[in-house]
Coordinates of C-alpha atoms and ligand atoms in Angstrom, one line a residue:
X24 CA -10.1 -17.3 16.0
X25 CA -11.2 -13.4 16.4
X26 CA -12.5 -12.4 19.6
X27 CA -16.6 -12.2 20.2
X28 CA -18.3 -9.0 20.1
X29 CA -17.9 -8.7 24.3
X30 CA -13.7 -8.8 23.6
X31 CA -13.3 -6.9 21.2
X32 CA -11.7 -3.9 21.6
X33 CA -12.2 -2.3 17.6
X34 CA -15.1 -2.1 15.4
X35 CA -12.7 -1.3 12.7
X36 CA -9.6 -2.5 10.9
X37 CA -7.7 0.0 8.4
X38 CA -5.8 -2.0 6.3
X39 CA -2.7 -0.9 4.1
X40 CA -2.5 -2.7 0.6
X41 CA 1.3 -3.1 -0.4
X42 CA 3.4 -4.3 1.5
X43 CA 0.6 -5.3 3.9
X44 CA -1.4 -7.5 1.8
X45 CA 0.1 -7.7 -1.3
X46 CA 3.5 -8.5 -2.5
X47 CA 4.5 -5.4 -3.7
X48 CA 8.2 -6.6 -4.5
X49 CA 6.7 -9.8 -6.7
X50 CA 4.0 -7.1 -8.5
X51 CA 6.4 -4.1 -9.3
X52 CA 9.1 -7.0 -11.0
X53 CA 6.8 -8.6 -12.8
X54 CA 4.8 -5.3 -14.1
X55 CA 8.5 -4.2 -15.1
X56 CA 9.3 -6.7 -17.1
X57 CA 6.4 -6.6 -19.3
X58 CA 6.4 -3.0 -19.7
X59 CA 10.1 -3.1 -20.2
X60 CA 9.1 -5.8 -22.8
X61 CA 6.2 -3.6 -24.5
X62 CA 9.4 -1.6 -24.9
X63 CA 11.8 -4.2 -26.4
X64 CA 13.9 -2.6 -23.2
X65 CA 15.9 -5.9 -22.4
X66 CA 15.3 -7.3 -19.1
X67 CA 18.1 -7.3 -16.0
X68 CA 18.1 -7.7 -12.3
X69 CA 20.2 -4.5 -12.3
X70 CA 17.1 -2.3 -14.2
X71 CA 14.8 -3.8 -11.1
X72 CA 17.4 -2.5 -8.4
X73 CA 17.0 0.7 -10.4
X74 CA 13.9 0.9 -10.8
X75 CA 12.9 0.9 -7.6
X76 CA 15.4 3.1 -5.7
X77 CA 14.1 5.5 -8.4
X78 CA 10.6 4.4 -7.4
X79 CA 11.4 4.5 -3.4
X80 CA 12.8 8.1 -4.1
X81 CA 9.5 9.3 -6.4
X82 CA 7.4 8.0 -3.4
X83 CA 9.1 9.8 -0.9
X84 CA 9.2 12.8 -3.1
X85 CA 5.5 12.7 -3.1
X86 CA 4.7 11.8 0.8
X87 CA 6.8 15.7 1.5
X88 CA 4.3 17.3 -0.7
X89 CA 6.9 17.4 -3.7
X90 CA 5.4 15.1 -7.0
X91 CA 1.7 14.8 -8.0
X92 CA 0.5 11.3 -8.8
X93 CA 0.5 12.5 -12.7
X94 CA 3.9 13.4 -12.8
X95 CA 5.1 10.5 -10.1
X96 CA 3.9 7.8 -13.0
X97 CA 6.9 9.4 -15.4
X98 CA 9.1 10.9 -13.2
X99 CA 10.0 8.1 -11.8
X100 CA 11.3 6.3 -15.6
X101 CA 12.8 9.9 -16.2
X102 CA 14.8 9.0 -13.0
X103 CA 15.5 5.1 -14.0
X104 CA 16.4 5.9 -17.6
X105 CA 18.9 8.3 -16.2
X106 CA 20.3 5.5 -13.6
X107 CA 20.6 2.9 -16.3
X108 CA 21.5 5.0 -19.5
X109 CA 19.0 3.4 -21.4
X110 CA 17.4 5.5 -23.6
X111 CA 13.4 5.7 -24.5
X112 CA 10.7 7.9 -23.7
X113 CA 9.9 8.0 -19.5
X114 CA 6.1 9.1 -20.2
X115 CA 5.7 6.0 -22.9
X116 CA 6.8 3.4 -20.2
X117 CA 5.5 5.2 -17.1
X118 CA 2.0 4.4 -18.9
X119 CA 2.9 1.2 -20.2
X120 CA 4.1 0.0 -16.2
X121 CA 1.0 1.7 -15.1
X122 CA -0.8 -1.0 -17.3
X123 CA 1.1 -4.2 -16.4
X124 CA 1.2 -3.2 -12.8
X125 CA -2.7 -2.7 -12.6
X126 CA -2.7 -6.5 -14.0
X127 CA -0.6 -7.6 -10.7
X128 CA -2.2 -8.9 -7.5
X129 CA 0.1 -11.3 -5.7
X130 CA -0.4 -11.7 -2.1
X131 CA 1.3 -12.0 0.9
X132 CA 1.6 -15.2 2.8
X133 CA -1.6 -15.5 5.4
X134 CA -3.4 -12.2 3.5
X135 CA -6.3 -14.3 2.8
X136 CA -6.8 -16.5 5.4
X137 CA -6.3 -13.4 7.8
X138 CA -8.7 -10.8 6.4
X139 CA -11.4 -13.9 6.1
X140 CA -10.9 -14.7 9.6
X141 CA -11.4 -11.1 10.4
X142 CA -14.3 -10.3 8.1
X143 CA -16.9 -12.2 10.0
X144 CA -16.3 -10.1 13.2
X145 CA -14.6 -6.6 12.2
X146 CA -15.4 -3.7 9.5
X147 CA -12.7 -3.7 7.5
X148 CA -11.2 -0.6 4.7
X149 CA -8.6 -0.6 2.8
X150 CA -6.6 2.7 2.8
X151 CA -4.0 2.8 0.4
X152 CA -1.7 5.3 -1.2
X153 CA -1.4 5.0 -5.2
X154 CA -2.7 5.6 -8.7
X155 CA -6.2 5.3 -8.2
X156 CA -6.7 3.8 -11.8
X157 CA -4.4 1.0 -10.3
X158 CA -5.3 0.3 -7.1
X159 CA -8.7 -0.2 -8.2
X160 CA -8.2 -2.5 -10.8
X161 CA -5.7 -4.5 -8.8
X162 CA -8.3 -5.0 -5.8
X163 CA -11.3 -5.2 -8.4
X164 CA -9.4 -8.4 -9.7
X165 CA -8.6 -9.7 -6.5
X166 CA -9.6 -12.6 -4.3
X167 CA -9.8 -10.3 -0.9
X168 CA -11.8 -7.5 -2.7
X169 CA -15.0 -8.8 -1.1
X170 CA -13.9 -8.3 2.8
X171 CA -13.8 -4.9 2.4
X172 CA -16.4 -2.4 3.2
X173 CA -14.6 0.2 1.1
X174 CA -11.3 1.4 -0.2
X175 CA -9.4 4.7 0.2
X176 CA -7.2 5.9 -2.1
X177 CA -4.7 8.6 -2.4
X178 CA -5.0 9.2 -6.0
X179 CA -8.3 9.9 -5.3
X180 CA -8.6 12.2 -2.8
X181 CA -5.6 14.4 -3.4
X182 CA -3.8 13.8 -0.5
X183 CA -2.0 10.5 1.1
X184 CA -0.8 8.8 4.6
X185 CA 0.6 10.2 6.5
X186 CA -2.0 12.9 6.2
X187 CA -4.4 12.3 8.9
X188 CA -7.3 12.9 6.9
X189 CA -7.2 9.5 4.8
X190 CA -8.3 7.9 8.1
X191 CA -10.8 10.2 8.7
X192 CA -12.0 9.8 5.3
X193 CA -12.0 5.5 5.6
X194 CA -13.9 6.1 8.6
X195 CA -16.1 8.2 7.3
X196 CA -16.8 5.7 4.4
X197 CA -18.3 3.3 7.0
X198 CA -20.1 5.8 9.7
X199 CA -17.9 5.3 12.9
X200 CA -16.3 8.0 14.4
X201 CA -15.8 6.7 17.9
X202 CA -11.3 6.8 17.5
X203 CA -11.4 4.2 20.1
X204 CA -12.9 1.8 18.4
X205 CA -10.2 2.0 15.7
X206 CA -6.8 0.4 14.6
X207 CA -4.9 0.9 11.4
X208 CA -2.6 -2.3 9.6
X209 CA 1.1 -1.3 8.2
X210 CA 4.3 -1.8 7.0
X211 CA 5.3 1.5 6.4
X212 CA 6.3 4.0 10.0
X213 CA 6.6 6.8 8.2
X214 CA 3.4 6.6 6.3
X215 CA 0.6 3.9 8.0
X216 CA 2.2 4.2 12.0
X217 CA 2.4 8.2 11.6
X218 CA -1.2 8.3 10.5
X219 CA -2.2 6.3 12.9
X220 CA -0.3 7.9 15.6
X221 CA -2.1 11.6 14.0
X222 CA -5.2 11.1 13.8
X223 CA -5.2 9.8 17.2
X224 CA -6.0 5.8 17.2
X225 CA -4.4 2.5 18.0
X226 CA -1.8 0.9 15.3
X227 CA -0.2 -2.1 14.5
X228 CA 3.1 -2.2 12.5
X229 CA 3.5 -5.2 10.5
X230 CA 7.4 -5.5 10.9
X231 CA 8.3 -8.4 8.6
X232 CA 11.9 -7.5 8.2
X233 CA 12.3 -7.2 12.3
X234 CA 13.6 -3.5 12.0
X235 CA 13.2 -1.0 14.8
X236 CA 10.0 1.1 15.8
X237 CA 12.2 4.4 16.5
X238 CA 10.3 6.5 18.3
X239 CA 7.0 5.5 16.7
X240 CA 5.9 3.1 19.7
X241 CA 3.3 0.8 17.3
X242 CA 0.5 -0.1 19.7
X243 CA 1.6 -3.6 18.5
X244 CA 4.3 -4.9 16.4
X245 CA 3.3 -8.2 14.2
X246 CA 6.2 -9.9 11.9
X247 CA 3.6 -12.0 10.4
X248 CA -0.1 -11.5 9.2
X249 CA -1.6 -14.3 10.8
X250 CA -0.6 -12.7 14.2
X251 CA -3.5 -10.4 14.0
X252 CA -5.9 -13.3 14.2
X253 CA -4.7 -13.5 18.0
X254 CA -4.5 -9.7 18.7
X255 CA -7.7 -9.0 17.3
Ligands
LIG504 MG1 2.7 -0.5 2.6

């Protein structure tokens, strides 16, 4: 059960969206293989494994400042088709995956029962990096749309965790600006922990795969979802 209002120690709760709450594994294979399909591409396990190191890669590429979103949704196929030596057009499927992947909302395991438990007690906002045409469409078709106050989105504002300002901007959304009061959700260190750690409020890492924190020192570490229902 979450805390009453005298124990709490947050008003808010930043949340990340893939990874976090959705299954982003389970949503990019199954968005492949329809676009690959659109395509008459023939599906493999191998053109998953290649797809997303190329898709890992584009990411990264884009956190240091180096891709826009528009050129990430191709780039990324330009990449793959050059890994797999299949040949087609990287800007037909990169808006053909776009599609199928805006179609895909598979959750984690406790993502609902855990945000419902929150809702009641916390503000929560999702702040998420992607194509905003897809992130929207994703939560807009999703059974924990309604538990959030508002969503942030990368594609939307021009620039993405770990920049500082998407926090600023989620808390913004909701009219609290007392950093104390605050704690950002993630998988990811490098994107969700260091903007956290910037902008100068608590975080929790959501470490499913029991790696190490580094030198990020999480204000908590969770392996599970449901754990937050007794930190919170
Ligand atoms: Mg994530």
């Amino acid at each position: 059960m979450p805390k009453g209002p005298d124990a709490r120690r947050y008003d808010l709760v930043l949340f990340d969206a893939d990874d976090t709450l959705f299954d982003f594994g389970a949503c990019e294979a199954a968005a492949l293989k329809a676009a690959l399909e659109d395509a008459r591409i023939p599906w493999s396990d191998r053109a998953l494994e290649e797809y997303a190191g190329a898709n890992r890669d584009a990411w990264a590429a884009f956190e240091k400042g180096l891709l826009t979103h528009e050129d990430l949704k191709w780039r990324r196929f330009e990449d793959f088709l050059g890994r797999t030596g299949i040949e087609a057009d990287p800007r037909v499927l990169g808006a053909l995956y776009v599609d199928r992947l805006s179609d895909q909302r598979t959750l984690l395991p406790g993502a609902e029962e855990t945000l419902r438990g929150l809702a009641s007690s916390y503000i929560l906002v999702l702040v998420t990096n992607g194509i905003t045409e897809v992130q929207r469409r994703r939560l807009k078709g999703s059974s924990i749309a309604s538990y959030f106050s508002a969503t942030i989105i990368s594609g939307e504002l021009g620039f993405a965790k770990p920049d500082p300002r998407m926090l600023e901007a989620a808390a913004r959304a909701v009219g609290i600006a007392e950093k104390s009061r605050m704690v950002i959700v993630g998988d990811s260190l490098s994107s969700d922990i260091r903007a956290g750690l910037d902008f100068g409020i608590d975080t929790i890492w959501l470490n499913g795969r029991g790696g190490s924190a580094g030198d990020a020192r999480p204000t908590y570490e969770i392996r599970s979802l449901v754990e937050l229902l007794a930190i919170l």
